[in-house]
Short mmCIF file of C-alpha atoms and ligand atoms in Angstrom, two decimals:
data_model
loop_
_atom_site.label_atom_id
_atom_site.label_comp_id
_atom_site.label_asym_id
_atom_site.label_seq_id
_atom_site.Cartn_x
_atom_site.Cartn_y
_atom_site.Cartn_z
CA MET A 1 59.02 -48.30 11.89
CA MET A 2 55.99 -48.67 9.64
CA ASP A 3 54.46 -51.15 12.07
CA TYR A 4 54.57 -48.70 14.94
CA LEU A 5 52.92 -46.07 12.79
CA LEU A 6 50.20 -48.47 11.72
CA ILE A 7 49.50 -49.39 15.36
CA TYR A 8 49.34 -45.69 16.22
CA TYR A 9 46.84 -45.08 13.43
CA ILE A 10 44.61 -47.98 14.45
CA PHE A 11 44.88 -46.88 18.08
CA SER A 12 43.87 -43.35 17.08
CA PHE A 13 40.79 -44.58 15.26
CA ILE A 14 39.74 -46.71 18.24
CA ILE A 15 40.32 -43.89 20.76
CA GLY A 16 38.43 -41.53 18.43
CA SER A 17 35.42 -43.84 18.25
CA ILE A 18 35.41 -44.26 22.06
CA ILE A 19 35.56 -40.46 22.45
CA GLY A 20 32.79 -40.27 19.81
CA SER A 21 30.68 -42.50 22.02
CA PHE A 22 31.19 -40.05 24.91
CA LEU A 23 30.39 -37.11 22.59
CA ASN A 24 27.05 -38.83 21.85
CA VAL A 25 26.30 -38.72 25.58
CA CYS A 26 27.16 -35.00 25.65
CA ILE A 27 25.02 -34.25 22.57
CA TYR A 28 22.09 -36.11 24.09
CA ARG A 29 22.32 -34.79 27.65
CA ILE A 30 23.58 -31.19 27.52
CA PRO A 31 20.38 -29.76 25.93
CA LYS A 32 18.36 -31.55 28.65
CA GLY A 33 20.47 -29.97 31.36
CA GLU A 34 21.61 -33.43 32.56
CA SER A 35 25.04 -34.36 33.91
CA ILE A 36 27.36 -35.87 31.30
CA VAL A 37 29.03 -38.24 33.80
CA TYR A 38 26.17 -39.47 35.97
CA PRO A 39 24.10 -41.65 35.73
CA PRO A 40 25.99 -44.16 33.54
CA SER A 41 24.68 -44.83 30.02
CA HIS A 42 21.25 -46.38 29.88
CA CYS A 43 18.62 -47.06 27.25
CA PRO A 44 16.35 -43.98 26.95
CA LYS A 45 13.31 -46.25 26.41
CA CYS A 46 13.58 -49.04 29.02
CA ASN A 47 16.14 -47.36 31.30
CA ASN A 48 18.22 -50.55 31.57
CA ARG A 49 21.81 -49.72 32.33
CA LEU A 50 24.11 -50.64 29.43
CA LYS A 51 26.86 -53.19 30.04
CA TRP A 52 30.44 -52.47 29.00
CA ILE A 53 29.96 -54.79 26.05
CA ASP A 54 27.06 -52.65 24.79
CA LEU A 55 29.29 -49.62 24.93
CA ILE A 56 31.96 -50.81 22.51
CA PRO A 57 31.67 -48.26 19.71
CA ILE A 58 30.49 -49.35 16.25
CA ILE A 59 30.97 -53.09 16.94
CA SER A 60 28.22 -53.34 19.57
CA TYR A 61 25.83 -51.56 17.21
CA ILE A 62 26.52 -54.07 14.46
CA PHE A 63 26.38 -56.99 16.92
CA LEU A 64 23.03 -55.89 18.38
CA LYS A 65 21.73 -55.12 14.87
CA GLY A 66 21.02 -51.54 15.94
CA ARG A 67 18.59 -52.43 18.73
CA CYS A 68 18.59 -52.24 22.54
CA ARG A 69 19.64 -55.57 24.09
CA TYR A 70 16.71 -55.47 26.54
CA CYS A 71 13.67 -53.85 24.94
CA LYS A 72 14.75 -54.15 21.28
CA GLU A 73 14.07 -50.45 20.75
CA LYS A 74 15.78 -49.23 17.59
CA ILE A 75 18.94 -47.22 18.24
CA SER A 76 19.43 -44.28 15.86
CA ILE A 77 22.19 -44.82 13.29
CA LYS A 78 23.25 -41.26 14.12
CA TYR A 79 25.14 -42.55 17.19
CA VAL A 80 27.24 -45.01 15.24
CA LEU A 81 27.89 -42.43 12.51
CA ILE A 82 29.24 -39.97 15.09
CA GLU A 83 31.48 -42.68 16.57
CA PHE A 84 32.77 -43.55 13.13
CA PHE A 85 33.24 -39.91 12.08
CA THR A 86 35.14 -39.07 15.27
CA GLY A 87 37.34 -42.15 14.72
CA VAL A 88 38.10 -41.01 11.16
CA VAL A 89 38.92 -37.46 12.29
CA PHE A 90 41.34 -38.79 14.95
CA LEU A 91 42.93 -41.08 12.36
CA LEU A 92 43.42 -38.19 9.90
CA LEU A 93 44.93 -36.06 12.67
CA ALA A 94 47.31 -38.92 13.58
CA ILE A 95 48.42 -39.16 9.95
CA LYS A 96 48.95 -35.41 9.67
CA TYR A 97 50.44 -34.58 13.09
CA GLY A 98 51.94 -37.86 14.36
CA ILE A 99 52.44 -38.04 18.12
CA SER A 100 52.49 -34.36 19.08
CA LEU A 101 50.84 -31.58 21.04
CA ASP A 102 49.11 -30.52 17.81
CA TYR A 103 47.47 -33.94 17.59
CA LEU A 104 46.09 -33.58 21.11
CA LYS A 105 45.09 -29.98 20.49
CA TYR A 106 43.15 -30.58 17.30
CA ALA A 107 41.59 -33.81 18.60
CA THR A 108 40.23 -31.70 21.48
CA LEU A 109 39.04 -28.99 19.09
CA PHE A 110 37.15 -31.46 16.90
CA SER A 111 35.57 -33.18 19.88
CA LEU A 112 34.26 -29.76 20.98
CA LEU A 113 33.12 -28.83 17.48
CA ILE A 114 31.29 -32.14 16.99
CA VAL A 115 29.34 -31.64 20.22
CA ILE A 116 28.58 -27.96 19.62
CA SER A 117 27.57 -28.31 15.98
CA LEU A 118 25.47 -31.45 16.48
CA ILE A 119 23.57 -29.77 19.34
CA ASP A 120 23.21 -26.72 17.08
CA MET A 121 21.75 -28.92 14.31
CA GLU A 122 19.28 -30.65 16.60
CA THR A 123 18.15 -27.85 18.89
CA MET A 124 19.15 -24.67 16.97
CA ASN A 125 20.87 -23.69 20.20
CA ILE A 126 24.44 -23.27 21.29
CA TYR A 127 25.08 -23.71 25.01
CA LEU A 128 27.35 -21.39 26.94
CA SER A 129 28.70 -24.33 28.99
CA THR A 130 30.08 -25.91 25.79
CA THR A 131 31.55 -22.71 24.37
CA LEU A 132 33.15 -21.77 27.69
CA THR A 133 34.73 -25.26 27.86
CA GLY A 134 36.05 -24.64 24.35
CA ILE A 135 37.59 -21.30 25.24
CA VAL A 136 39.21 -22.73 28.41
CA PHE A 137 40.75 -25.62 26.44
CA GLY A 138 41.87 -23.22 23.71
CA LEU A 139 43.70 -21.08 26.28
CA ILE A 140 45.26 -24.13 27.98
CA PHE A 141 46.67 -25.38 24.67
CA LEU A 142 47.86 -21.90 23.72
CA ILE A 143 49.74 -21.56 27.02
CA ALA A 144 51.19 -25.10 26.73
CA GLN A 145 52.34 -24.34 23.19
CA GLY A 146 53.75 -21.00 24.32
CA VAL A 147 55.75 -22.56 27.14
CA LEU A 148 57.10 -25.36 24.92
CA GLU A 149 58.05 -23.09 22.04
CA ASN A 150 58.99 -19.94 23.99
CA TYR A 151 56.30 -17.73 22.55
CA ILE A 152 56.60 -13.98 22.85
CA LEU A 153 53.66 -11.59 23.00
CA LYS A 154 53.47 -11.40 19.19
CA GLU A 155 52.78 -15.13 18.92
CA TYR A 156 50.12 -15.10 21.61
CA MET A 157 48.50 -12.20 19.77
CA TYR A 158 48.53 -14.24 16.56
CA TYR A 159 46.21 -16.78 18.15
CA ILE A 160 44.11 -14.24 20.07
CA SER A 161 43.53 -12.23 16.88
CA GLY A 162 42.73 -15.51 15.10
CA ALA A 163 39.86 -15.84 17.56
CA ILE A 164 38.72 -12.20 17.57
CA ILE A 165 38.85 -11.27 13.86
CA PRO A 166 36.63 -14.01 12.32
CA ALA A 167 34.27 -13.85 15.32
CA GLY A 168 34.13 -10.06 14.83
CA ILE A 169 33.30 -10.48 11.14
CA ILE A 170 30.36 -12.73 12.01
CA ALA A 171 29.24 -10.30 14.73
CA LEU A 172 29.30 -7.54 12.11
CA ILE A 173 27.18 -9.67 9.74
CA ILE A 174 24.64 -10.18 12.53
CA LEU A 175 24.50 -6.47 13.34
CA LEU A 176 24.19 -5.47 9.69
CA THR A 177 21.86 -8.15 8.32
CA GLY A 178 20.25 -9.84 11.32
CA GLY A 179 21.27 -13.18 9.80
CA MET A 180 23.25 -15.92 11.63
CA GLY A 181 23.37 -16.18 15.42
CA TRP A 182 25.53 -15.17 18.37
CA GLY A 183 26.32 -18.86 18.89
CA ASP A 184 28.11 -18.79 15.53
CA VAL A 185 30.30 -15.97 16.88
CA GLU A 186 31.22 -18.19 19.84
CA ILE A 187 32.10 -21.27 17.74
CA CYS A 188 34.16 -19.14 15.38
CA PHE A 189 36.00 -17.65 18.36
CA ILE A 190 36.91 -21.12 19.68
CA SER A 191 38.02 -22.47 16.32
CA GLY A 192 40.10 -19.36 15.63
CA LEU A 193 41.77 -19.56 19.04
CA PHE A 194 43.02 -23.05 18.18
CA LEU A 195 43.93 -22.26 14.55
CA GLY A 196 45.68 -18.88 14.73
CA LEU A 197 45.03 -15.96 12.38
CA LYS A 198 45.93 -17.28 8.92
CA LEU A 199 44.17 -20.63 9.20
CA SER A 200 41.17 -19.05 10.89
CA ILE A 201 40.66 -16.77 7.87
CA VAL A 202 40.82 -19.86 5.63
CA MET A 203 38.35 -21.54 8.02
CA LEU A 204 35.91 -18.62 7.79
CA ILE A 205 35.98 -18.39 3.99
CA ALA A 206 35.70 -22.19 3.66
CA SER A 207 32.71 -22.27 6.08
CA PHE A 208 30.87 -19.68 3.98
CA ILE A 209 31.54 -21.57 0.74
CA ILE A 210 30.64 -24.98 2.23
CA GLY A 211 27.57 -23.42 3.89
CA ALA A 212 26.40 -21.85 0.64
CA LEU A 213 26.88 -25.09 -1.32
CA ILE A 214 25.12 -27.31 1.24
CA SER A 215 22.27 -24.79 1.67
CA LEU A 216 21.77 -24.72 -2.11
CA VAL A 217 21.65 -28.52 -2.21
CA LEU A 218 19.15 -28.57 0.70
CA ILE A 219 16.94 -25.93 -0.91
CA TRP A 220 17.23 -27.54 -4.33
CA GLY A 221 16.35 -30.94 -2.82
CA LYS A 222 13.37 -29.21 -1.12
CA LYS A 223 14.65 -30.30 2.32
CA LYS A 224 14.71 -26.64 3.34
CA THR A 225 13.20 -23.47 1.99
CA ARG A 226 14.96 -20.16 1.63
CA LYS A 227 13.25 -18.95 4.80
CA ASP A 228 14.33 -21.88 7.02
CA TYR A 229 17.01 -21.45 9.61
CA ILE A 230 20.03 -23.50 8.61
CA PRO A 231 22.50 -23.82 11.51
CA PHE A 232 25.93 -22.44 10.67
CA GLY A 233 27.86 -24.27 13.43
CA PRO A 234 28.37 -27.47 11.40
CA PHE A 235 29.81 -25.41 8.52
CA ILE A 236 32.37 -23.86 10.86
CA ALA A 237 33.35 -27.40 11.94
CA LEU A 238 33.73 -28.48 8.29
CA GLY A 239 35.54 -25.23 7.47
CA THR A 240 37.99 -25.99 10.30
CA LEU A 241 38.58 -29.47 8.91
CA PHE A 242 39.22 -27.92 5.50
CA ALA A 243 41.61 -25.30 6.94
CA LEU A 244 43.68 -27.97 8.70
CA ALA A 245 43.77 -30.25 5.68
CA PHE A 246 44.49 -27.71 2.93
CA GLY A 247 45.08 -24.35 4.64
CA ASP A 248 48.88 -24.41 4.61
CA LYS A 249 49.10 -25.37 0.92
CA LEU A 250 46.41 -22.88 -0.01
CA LEU A 251 48.18 -20.03 1.80
CA LEU A 252 51.48 -20.93 0.12
CA TRP A 253 49.81 -20.93 -3.28
CA TYR A 254 48.13 -17.60 -2.53
CA LEU A 255 51.36 -15.98 -1.37
CA ASN A 256 53.05 -17.10 -4.60
CA LEU A 257 50.21 -15.60 -6.54
CA ILE A 258 50.51 -12.07 -5.13
ZN1 LIG B 1 15.98 -50.52 25.96
#
């Protein structure tokens, strides 16, 4: 039994790093308005098409010592970090959810969040094509879950309100203070649609706390000043990770408290 589990975990990490490699393509191409499927991966410097062996996540980077096989141009370590991070997220989801619809659902959510928040970090922009994809996937999983578990209206509303309430809170912050961006409303909406009401509240609070802490570190380390725009999308992604990892226990503890 243990052996099967171990194989599943290793498999999850490998699939995650392969997906991570595809997410890199999305992060690179979506802001340029390019197709994410065509043309096949090529070196941005010398345009040589990459062979399958160059596309093996993590390993090919180590093997090629972080350089293009043809022109020896340095490849950013960012790509390999995203592959590794996606692999780790998929592994953690496999450990927590086993083989289940939830595993598939949250693996999809994190793939979306990684693309959206990395593009947000690099371009300070959130693209409607990515958020719409997120909402469509969120609805597909909600319907699949509803069919499998015989949801009634109340349960559908639990997820819909999970999307609307935190997104509404951020919209209110924008209207009142002018801070944050409408893209943050969209990411929050997606995450909440996948999480449902309780976990999405945990997600929102956790994103604010993580955001405040990281911003303080960045300002303290003089990487950013108080006036700089610090994208909030990545904090929502981290807040979602936190909500999935600790949300249930935290809610239980809180309910015992009151
Ligand atoms: Zn090259």
